[in-house]
mmCIF file of N, CA and C in Angstrom:
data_model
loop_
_atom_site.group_PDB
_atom_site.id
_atom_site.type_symbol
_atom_site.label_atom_id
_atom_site.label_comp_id
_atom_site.label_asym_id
_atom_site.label_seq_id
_atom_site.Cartn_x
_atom_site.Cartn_y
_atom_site.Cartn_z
ATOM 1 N N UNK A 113 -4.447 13.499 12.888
ATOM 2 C CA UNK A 113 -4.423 12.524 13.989
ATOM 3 C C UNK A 113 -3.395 12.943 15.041
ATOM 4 N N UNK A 114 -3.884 12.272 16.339
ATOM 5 C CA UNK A 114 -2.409 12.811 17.418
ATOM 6 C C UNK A 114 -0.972 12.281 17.002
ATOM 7 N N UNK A 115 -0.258 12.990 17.199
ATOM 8 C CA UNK A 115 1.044 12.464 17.138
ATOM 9 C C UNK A 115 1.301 11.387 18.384
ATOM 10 N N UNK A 116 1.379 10.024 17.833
ATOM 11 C CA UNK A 116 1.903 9.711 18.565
ATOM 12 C C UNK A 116 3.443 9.193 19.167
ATOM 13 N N UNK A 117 4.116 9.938 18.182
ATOM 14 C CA UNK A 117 5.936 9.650 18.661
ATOM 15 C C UNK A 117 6.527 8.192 17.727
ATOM 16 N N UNK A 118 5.383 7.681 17.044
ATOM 17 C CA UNK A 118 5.804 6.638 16.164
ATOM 18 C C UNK A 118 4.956 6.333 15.106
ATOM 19 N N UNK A 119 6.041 6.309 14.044
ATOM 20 C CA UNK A 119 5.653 6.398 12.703
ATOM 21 C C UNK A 119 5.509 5.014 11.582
ATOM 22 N N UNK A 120 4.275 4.988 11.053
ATOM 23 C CA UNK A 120 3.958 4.004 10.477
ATOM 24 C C UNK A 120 3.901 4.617 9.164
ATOM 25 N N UNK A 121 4.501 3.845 8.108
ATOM 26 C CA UNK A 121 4.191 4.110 6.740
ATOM 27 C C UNK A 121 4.158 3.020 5.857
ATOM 28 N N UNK A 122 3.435 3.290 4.658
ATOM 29 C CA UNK A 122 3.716 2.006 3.548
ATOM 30 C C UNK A 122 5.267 1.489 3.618
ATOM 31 N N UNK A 123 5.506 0.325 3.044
ATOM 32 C CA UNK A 123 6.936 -0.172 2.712
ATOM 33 C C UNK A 123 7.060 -0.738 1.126
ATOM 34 N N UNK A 124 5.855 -0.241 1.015
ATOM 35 C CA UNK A 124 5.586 -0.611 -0.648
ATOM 36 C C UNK A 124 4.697 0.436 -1.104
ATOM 37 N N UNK A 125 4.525 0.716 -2.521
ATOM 38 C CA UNK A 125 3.504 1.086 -3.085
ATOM 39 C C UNK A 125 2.409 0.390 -3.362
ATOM 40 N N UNK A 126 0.970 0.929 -2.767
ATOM 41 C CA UNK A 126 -0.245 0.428 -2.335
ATOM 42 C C UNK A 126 -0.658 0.294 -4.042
ATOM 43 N N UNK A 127 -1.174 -1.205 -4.434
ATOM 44 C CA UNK A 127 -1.195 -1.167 -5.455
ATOM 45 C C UNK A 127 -3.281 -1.104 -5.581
ATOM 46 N N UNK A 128 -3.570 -0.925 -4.253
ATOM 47 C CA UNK A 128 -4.786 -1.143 -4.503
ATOM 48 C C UNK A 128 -5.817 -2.607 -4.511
ATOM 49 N N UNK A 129 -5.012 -3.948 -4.504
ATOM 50 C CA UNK A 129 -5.636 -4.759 -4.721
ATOM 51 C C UNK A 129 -5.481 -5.868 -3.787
ATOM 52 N N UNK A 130 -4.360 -5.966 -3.451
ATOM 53 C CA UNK A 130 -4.103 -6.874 -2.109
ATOM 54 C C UNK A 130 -4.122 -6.852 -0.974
ATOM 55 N N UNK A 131 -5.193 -7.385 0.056
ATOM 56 C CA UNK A 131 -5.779 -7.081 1.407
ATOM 57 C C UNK A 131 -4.045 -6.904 2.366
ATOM 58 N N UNK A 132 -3.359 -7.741 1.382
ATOM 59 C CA UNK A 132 -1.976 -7.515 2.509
ATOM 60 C C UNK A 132 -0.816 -6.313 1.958
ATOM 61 N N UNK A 133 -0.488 -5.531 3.031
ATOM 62 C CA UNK A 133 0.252 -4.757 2.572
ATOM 63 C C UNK A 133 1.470 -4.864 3.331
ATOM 64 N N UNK A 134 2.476 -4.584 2.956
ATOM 65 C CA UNK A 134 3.935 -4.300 3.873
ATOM 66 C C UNK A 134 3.731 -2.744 4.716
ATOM 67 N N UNK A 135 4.147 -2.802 5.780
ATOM 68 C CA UNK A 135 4.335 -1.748 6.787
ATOM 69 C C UNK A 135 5.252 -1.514 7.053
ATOM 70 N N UNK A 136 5.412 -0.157 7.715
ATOM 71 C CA UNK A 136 7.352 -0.072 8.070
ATOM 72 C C UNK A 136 7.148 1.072 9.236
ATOM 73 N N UNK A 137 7.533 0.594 11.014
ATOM 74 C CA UNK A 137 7.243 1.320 11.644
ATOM 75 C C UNK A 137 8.387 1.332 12.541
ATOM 76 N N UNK A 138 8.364 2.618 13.094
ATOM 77 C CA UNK A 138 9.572 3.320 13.193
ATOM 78 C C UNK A 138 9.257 4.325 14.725
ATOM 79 N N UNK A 139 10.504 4.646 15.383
ATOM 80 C CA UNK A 139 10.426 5.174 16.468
ATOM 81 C C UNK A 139 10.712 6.739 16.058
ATOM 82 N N UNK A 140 9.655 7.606 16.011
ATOM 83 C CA UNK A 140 10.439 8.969 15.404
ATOM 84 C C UNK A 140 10.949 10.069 16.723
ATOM 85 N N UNK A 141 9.514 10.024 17.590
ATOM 86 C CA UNK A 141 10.064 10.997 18.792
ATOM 87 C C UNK A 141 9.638 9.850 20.724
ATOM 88 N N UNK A 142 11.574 9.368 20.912
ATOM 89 C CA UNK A 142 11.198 8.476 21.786
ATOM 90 C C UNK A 142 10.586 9.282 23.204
ATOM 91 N N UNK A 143 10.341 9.977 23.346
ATOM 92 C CA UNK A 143 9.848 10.994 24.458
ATOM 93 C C UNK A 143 8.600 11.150 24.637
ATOM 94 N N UNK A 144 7.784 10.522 23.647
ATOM 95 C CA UNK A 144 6.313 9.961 23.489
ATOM 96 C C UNK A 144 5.922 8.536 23.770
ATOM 97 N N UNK A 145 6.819 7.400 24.563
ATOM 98 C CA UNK A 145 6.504 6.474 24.950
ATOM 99 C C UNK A 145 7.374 6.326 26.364
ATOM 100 N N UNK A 146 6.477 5.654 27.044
ATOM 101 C CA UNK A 146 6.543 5.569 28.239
ATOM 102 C C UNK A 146 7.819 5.031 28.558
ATOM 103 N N UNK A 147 7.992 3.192 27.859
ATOM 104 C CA UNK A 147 9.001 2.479 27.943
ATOM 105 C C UNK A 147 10.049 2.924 27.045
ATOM 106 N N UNK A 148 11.286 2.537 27.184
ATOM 107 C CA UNK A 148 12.653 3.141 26.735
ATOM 108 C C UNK A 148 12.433 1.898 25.941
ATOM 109 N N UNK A 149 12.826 2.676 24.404
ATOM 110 C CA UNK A 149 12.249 1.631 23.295
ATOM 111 C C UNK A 149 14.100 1.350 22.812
ATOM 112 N N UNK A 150 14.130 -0.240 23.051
ATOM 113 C CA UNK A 150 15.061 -0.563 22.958
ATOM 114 C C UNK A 150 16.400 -0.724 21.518
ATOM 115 N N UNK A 151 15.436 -0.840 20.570
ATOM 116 C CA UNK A 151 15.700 -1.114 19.361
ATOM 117 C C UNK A 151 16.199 0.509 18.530
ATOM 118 N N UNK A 152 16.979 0.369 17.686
ATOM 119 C CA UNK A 152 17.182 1.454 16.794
ATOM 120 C C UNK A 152 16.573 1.480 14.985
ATOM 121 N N UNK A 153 15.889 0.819 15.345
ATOM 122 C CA UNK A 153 15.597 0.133 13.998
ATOM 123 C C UNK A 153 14.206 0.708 13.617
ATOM 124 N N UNK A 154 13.766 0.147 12.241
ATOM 125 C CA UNK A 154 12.939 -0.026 11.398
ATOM 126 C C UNK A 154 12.251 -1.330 11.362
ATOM 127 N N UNK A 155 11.076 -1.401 11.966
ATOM 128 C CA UNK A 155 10.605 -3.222 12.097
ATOM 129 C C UNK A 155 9.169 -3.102 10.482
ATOM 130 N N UNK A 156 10.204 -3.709 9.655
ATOM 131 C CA UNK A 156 8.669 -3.948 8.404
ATOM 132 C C UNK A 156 7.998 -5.458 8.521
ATOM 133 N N UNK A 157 6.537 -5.446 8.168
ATOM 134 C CA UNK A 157 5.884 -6.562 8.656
ATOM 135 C C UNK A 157 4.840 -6.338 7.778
ATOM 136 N N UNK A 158 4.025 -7.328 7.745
ATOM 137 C CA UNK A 158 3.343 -7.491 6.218
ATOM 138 C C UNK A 158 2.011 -7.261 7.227
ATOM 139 N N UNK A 159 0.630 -6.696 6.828
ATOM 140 C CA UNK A 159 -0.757 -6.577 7.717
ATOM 141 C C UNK A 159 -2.034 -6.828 6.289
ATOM 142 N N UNK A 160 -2.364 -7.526 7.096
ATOM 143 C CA UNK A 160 -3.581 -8.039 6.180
ATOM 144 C C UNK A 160 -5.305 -6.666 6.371
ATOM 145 N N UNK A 161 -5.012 -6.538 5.668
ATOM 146 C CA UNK A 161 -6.528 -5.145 5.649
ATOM 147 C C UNK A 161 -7.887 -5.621 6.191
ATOM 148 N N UNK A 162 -8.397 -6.297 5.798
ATOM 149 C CA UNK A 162 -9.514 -7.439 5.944
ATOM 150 C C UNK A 162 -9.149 -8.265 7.222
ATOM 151 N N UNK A 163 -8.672 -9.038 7.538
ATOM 152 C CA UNK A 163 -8.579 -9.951 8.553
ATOM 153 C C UNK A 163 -8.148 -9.736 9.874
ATOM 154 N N UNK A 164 -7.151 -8.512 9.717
ATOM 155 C CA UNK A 164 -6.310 -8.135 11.084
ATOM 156 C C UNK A 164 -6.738 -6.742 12.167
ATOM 157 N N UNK A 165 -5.775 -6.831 12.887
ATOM 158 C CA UNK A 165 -6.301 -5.944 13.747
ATOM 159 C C UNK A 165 -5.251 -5.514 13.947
ATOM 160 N N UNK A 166 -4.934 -4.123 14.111
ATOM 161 C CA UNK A 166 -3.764 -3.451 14.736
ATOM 162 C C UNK A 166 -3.125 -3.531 15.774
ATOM 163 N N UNK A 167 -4.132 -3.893 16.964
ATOM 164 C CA UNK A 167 -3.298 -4.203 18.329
ATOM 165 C C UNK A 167 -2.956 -5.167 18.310
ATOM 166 N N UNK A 168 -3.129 -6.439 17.828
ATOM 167 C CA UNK A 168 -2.785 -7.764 17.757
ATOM 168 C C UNK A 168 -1.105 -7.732 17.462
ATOM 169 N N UNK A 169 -1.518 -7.039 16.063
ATOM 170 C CA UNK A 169 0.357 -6.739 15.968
ATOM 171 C C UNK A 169 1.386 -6.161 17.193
ATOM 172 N N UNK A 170 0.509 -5.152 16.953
ATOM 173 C CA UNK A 170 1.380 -4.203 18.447
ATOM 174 C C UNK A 170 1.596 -5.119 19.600
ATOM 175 N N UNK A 171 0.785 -6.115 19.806
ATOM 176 C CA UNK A 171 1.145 -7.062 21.364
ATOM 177 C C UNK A 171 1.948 -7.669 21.281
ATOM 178 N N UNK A 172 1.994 -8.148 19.105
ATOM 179 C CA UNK A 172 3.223 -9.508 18.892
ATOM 180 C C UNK A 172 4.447 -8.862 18.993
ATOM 181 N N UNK A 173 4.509 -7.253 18.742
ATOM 182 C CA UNK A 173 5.823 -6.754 18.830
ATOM 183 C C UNK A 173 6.463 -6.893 20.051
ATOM 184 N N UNK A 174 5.246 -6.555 21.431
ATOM 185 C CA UNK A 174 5.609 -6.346 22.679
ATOM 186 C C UNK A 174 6.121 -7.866 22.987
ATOM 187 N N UNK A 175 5.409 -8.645 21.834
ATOM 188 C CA UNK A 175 6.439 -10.507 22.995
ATOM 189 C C UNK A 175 7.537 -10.962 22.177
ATOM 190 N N UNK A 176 7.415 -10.080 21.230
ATOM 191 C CA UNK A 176 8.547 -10.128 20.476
ATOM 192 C C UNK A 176 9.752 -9.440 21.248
ATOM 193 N N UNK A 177 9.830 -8.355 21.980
ATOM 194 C CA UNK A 177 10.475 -7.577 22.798
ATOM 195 C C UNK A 177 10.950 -6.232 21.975
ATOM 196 N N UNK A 178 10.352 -5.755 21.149
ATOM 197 C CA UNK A 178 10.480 -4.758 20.699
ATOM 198 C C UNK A 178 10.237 -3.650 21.642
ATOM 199 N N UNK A 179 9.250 -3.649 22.039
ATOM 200 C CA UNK A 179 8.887 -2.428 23.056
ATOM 201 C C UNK A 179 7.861 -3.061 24.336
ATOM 202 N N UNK A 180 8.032 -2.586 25.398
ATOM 203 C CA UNK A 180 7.500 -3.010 26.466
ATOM 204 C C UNK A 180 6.038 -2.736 26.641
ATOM 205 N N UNK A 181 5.524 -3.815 27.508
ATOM 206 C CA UNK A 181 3.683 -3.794 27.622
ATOM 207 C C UNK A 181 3.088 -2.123 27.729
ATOM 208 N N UNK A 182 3.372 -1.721 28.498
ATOM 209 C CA UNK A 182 2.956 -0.024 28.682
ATOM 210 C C UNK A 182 3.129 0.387 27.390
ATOM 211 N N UNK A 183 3.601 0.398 26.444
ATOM 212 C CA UNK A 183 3.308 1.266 25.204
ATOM 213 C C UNK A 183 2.948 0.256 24.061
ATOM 214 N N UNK A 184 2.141 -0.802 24.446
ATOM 215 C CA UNK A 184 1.239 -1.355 23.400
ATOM 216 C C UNK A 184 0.412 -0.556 23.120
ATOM 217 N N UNK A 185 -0.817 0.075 23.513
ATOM 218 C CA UNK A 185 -1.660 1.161 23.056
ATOM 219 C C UNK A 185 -1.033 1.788 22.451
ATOM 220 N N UNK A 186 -0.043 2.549 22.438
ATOM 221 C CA UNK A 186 0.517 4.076 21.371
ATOM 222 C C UNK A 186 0.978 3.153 20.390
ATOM 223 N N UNK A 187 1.187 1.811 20.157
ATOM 224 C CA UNK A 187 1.863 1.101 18.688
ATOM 225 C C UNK A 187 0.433 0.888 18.081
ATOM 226 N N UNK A 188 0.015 0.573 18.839
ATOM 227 C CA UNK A 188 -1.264 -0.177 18.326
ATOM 228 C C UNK A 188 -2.313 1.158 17.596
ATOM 229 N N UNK A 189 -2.214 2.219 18.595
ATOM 230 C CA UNK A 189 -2.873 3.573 17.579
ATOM 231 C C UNK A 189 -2.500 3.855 16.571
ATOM 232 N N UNK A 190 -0.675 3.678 16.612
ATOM 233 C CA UNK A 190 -0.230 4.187 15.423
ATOM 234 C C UNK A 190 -0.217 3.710 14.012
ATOM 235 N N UNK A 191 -0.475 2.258 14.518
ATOM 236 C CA UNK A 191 -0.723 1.037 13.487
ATOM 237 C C UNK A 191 -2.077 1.573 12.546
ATOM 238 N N UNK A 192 -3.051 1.963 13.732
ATOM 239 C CA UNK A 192 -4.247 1.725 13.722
ATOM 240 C C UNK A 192 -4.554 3.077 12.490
ATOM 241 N N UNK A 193 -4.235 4.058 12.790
ATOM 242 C CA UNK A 193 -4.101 5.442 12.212
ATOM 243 C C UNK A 193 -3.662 4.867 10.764
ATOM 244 N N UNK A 194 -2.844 4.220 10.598
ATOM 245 C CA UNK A 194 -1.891 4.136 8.985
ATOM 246 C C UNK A 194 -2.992 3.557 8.236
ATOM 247 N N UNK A 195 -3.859 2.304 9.020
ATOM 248 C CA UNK A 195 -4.000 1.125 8.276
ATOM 249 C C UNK A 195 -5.625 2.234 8.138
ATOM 250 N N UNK A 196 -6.113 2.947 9.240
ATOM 251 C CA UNK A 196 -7.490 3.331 8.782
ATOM 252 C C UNK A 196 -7.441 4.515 7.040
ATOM 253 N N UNK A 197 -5.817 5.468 6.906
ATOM 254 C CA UNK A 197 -5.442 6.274 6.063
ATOM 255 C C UNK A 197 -5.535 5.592 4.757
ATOM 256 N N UNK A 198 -5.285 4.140 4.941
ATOM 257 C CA UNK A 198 -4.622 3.590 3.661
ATOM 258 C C UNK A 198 -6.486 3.013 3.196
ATOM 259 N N UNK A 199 -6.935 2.700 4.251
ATOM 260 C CA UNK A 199 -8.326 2.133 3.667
ATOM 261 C C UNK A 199 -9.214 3.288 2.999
ATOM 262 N N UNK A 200 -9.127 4.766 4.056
ATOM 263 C CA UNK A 200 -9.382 5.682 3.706
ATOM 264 C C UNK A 200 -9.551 5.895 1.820
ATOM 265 N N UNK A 201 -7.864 5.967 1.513
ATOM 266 C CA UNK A 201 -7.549 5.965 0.500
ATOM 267 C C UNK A 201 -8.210 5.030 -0.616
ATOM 268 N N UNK A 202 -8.103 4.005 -0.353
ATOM 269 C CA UNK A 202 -8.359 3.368 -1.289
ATOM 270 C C UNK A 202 -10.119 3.046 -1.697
ATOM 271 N N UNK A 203 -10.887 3.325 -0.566
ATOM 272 C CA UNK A 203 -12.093 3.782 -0.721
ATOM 273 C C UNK A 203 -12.719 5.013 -1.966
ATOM 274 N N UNK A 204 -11.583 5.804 -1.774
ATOM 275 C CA UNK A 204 -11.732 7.123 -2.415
ATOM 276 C C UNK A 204 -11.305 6.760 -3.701
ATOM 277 N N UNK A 205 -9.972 6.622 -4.019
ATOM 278 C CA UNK A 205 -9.423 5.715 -5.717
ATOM 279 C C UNK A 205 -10.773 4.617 -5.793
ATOM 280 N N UNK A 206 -11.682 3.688 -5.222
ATOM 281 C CA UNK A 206 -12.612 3.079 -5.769
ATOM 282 C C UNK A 206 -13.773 3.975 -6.191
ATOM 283 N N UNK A 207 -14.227 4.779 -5.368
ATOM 284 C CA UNK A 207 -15.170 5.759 -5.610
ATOM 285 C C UNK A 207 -14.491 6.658 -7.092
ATOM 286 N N UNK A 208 -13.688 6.801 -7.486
ATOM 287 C CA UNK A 208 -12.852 8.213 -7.964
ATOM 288 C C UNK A 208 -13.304 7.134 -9.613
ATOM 289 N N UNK A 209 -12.605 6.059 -9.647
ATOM 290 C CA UNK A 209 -12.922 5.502 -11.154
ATOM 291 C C UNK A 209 -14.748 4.763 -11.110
ATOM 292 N N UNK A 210 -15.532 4.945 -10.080
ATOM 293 C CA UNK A 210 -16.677 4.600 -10.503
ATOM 294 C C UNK A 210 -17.506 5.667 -10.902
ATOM 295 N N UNK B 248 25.091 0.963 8.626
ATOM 296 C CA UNK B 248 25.217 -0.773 8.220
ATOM 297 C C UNK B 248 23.663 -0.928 7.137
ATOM 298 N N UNK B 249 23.771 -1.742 6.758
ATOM 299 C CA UNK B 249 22.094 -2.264 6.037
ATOM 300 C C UNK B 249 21.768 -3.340 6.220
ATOM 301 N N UNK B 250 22.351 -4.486 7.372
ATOM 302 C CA UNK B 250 22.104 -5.506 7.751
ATOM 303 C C UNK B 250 20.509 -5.447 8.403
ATOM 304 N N UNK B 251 20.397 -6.317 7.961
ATOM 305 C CA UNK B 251 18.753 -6.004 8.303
ATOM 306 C C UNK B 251 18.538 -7.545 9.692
ATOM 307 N N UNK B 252 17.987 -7.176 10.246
ATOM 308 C CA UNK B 252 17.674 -8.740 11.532
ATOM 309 C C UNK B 252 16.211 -9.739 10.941
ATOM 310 N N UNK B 253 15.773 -10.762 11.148
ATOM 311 C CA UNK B 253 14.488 -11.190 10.661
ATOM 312 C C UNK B 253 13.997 -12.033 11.865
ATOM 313 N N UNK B 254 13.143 -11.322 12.590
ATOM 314 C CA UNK B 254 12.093 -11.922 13.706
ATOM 315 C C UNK B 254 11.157 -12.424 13.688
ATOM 316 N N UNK B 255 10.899 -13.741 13.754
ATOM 317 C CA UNK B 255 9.676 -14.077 13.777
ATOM 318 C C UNK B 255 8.857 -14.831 14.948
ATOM 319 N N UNK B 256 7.868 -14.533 14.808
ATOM 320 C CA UNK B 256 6.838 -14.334 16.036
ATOM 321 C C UNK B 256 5.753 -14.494 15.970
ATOM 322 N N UNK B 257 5.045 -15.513 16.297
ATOM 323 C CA UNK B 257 3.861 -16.254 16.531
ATOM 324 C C UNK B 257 3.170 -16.350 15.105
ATOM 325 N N UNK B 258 3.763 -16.568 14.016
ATOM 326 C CA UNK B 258 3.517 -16.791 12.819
ATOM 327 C C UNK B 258 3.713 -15.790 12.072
ATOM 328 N N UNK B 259 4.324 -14.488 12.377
ATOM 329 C CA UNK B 259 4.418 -13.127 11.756
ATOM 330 C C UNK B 259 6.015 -12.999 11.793
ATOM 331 N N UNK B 260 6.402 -12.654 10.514
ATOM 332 C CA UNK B 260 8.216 -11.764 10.124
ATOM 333 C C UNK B 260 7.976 -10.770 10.717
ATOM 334 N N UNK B 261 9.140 -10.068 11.471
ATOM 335 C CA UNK B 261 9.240 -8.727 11.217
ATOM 336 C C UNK B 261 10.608 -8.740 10.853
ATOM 337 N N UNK B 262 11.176 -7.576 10.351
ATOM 338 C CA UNK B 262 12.283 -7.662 9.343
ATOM 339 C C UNK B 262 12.748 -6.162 10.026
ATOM 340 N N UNK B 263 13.704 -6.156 10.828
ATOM 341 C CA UNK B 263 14.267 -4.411 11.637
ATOM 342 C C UNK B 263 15.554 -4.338 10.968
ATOM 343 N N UNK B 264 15.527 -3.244 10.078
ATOM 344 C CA UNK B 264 16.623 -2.801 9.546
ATOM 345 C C UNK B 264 16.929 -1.466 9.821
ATOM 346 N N UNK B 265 17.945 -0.441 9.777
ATOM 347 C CA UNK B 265 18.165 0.972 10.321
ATOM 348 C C UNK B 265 17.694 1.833 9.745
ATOM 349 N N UNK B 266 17.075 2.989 10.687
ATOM 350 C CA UNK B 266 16.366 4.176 9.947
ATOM 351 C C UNK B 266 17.275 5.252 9.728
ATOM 352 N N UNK B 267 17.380 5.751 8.379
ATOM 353 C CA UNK B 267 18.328 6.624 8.230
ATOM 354 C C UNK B 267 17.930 8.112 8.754
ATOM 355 N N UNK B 268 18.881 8.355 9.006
ATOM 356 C CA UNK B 268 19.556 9.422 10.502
ATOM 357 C C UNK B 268 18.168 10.462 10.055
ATOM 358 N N UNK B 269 18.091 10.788 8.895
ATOM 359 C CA UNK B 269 16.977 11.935 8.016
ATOM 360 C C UNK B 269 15.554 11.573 8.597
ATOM 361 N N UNK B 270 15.195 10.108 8.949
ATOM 362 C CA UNK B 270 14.104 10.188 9.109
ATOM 363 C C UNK B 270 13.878 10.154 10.836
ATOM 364 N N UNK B 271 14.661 10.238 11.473
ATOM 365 C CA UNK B 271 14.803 10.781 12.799
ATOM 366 C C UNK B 271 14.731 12.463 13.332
ATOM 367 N N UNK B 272 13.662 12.688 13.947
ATOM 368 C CA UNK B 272 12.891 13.807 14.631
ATOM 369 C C UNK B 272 14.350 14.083 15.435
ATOM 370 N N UNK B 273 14.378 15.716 15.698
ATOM 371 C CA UNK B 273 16.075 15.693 16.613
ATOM 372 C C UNK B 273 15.409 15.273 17.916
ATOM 373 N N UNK B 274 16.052 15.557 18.485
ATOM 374 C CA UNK B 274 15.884 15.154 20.385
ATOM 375 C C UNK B 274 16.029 15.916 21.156
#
C-alpha cells in the first residue's frame, strides 16, 4: 500500500472474534501531511469492523483537533488500509481452519 | 512521561499517549 506518513496498527492482539478492535495511530513521517500535525502522541481508539467506516473516525479526529481538515483523507486511508489488512487476515485464518 | 490524555468525542475515546522515540521515522 502507499505510504502514507501515518501509521496504524493493532493495540491488541486480534483475537479473531470481536467486530471491535483497539487501534493505535501514530504520526511516523510528518512531511507526508499537509497540516502541521499538532500532537506528539499515540491516539488509541476502539473501531468496530462491521459497522464503521474509516473516514468517519478520521473526521472525529479532525473535530477533535488532532489534525486539521486537509489531511482527513491521508488518516482516513491509513485507517482504511489497517482495518482492510486485518479483515484481510482474518478471512484467511477462517478459510485456513475450514 | 507515560501519562496518557483521554478524549472524547462525539461518543468515541481516544486515549493519546507518547510514541517511543524507536517508533519514530528520523526527519
Amino acid at each position: 500500500a502507499e505510504d502514507t506518513g501515518v501509521r496504524v496498527e493493532l493495540a491488541e492482539e486480534d483475537d479473531c472474534t470481536k467486530s471491535s478492535i483497539a487501534l493505535r495511530l501514530w504520526v511516523e513521517d510528518q512531511k507526508k501531511l499537509k497540516g502541521k500535525y499538532k500532537d506528539s502522541g499515540a491516539i488509541e481508539f476502539a473501531f468496530d469492523l462491521d459497522t464503521e467506516v474509516p473516514e468517519t473516525v478520521a473526521q472525529e479526529m479532525v473535530d477533535s483537533g488532532f489534525f486539521l481538515e486537509i489531511d482527513v483523507k491521508i488518516v482516513g486511508k491509513s485507517i482504511r488500509d489497517r482495518v482492510s489488512l486485518i479483515k484481510w487476515r482474518r478471512q484467511r485464518s477462517a478459510s485456513a481452519r475450514n | 512521561s507515560s501519562a496518557a490524555q483521554v478524549v472524547h468525542s462525539a461518543g468515541r475515546r481516544f486515549i493519546v499517549s507518547p510514541v517511543p522515540e524507536s517508533r519514530l521515522r528520523e526527519q
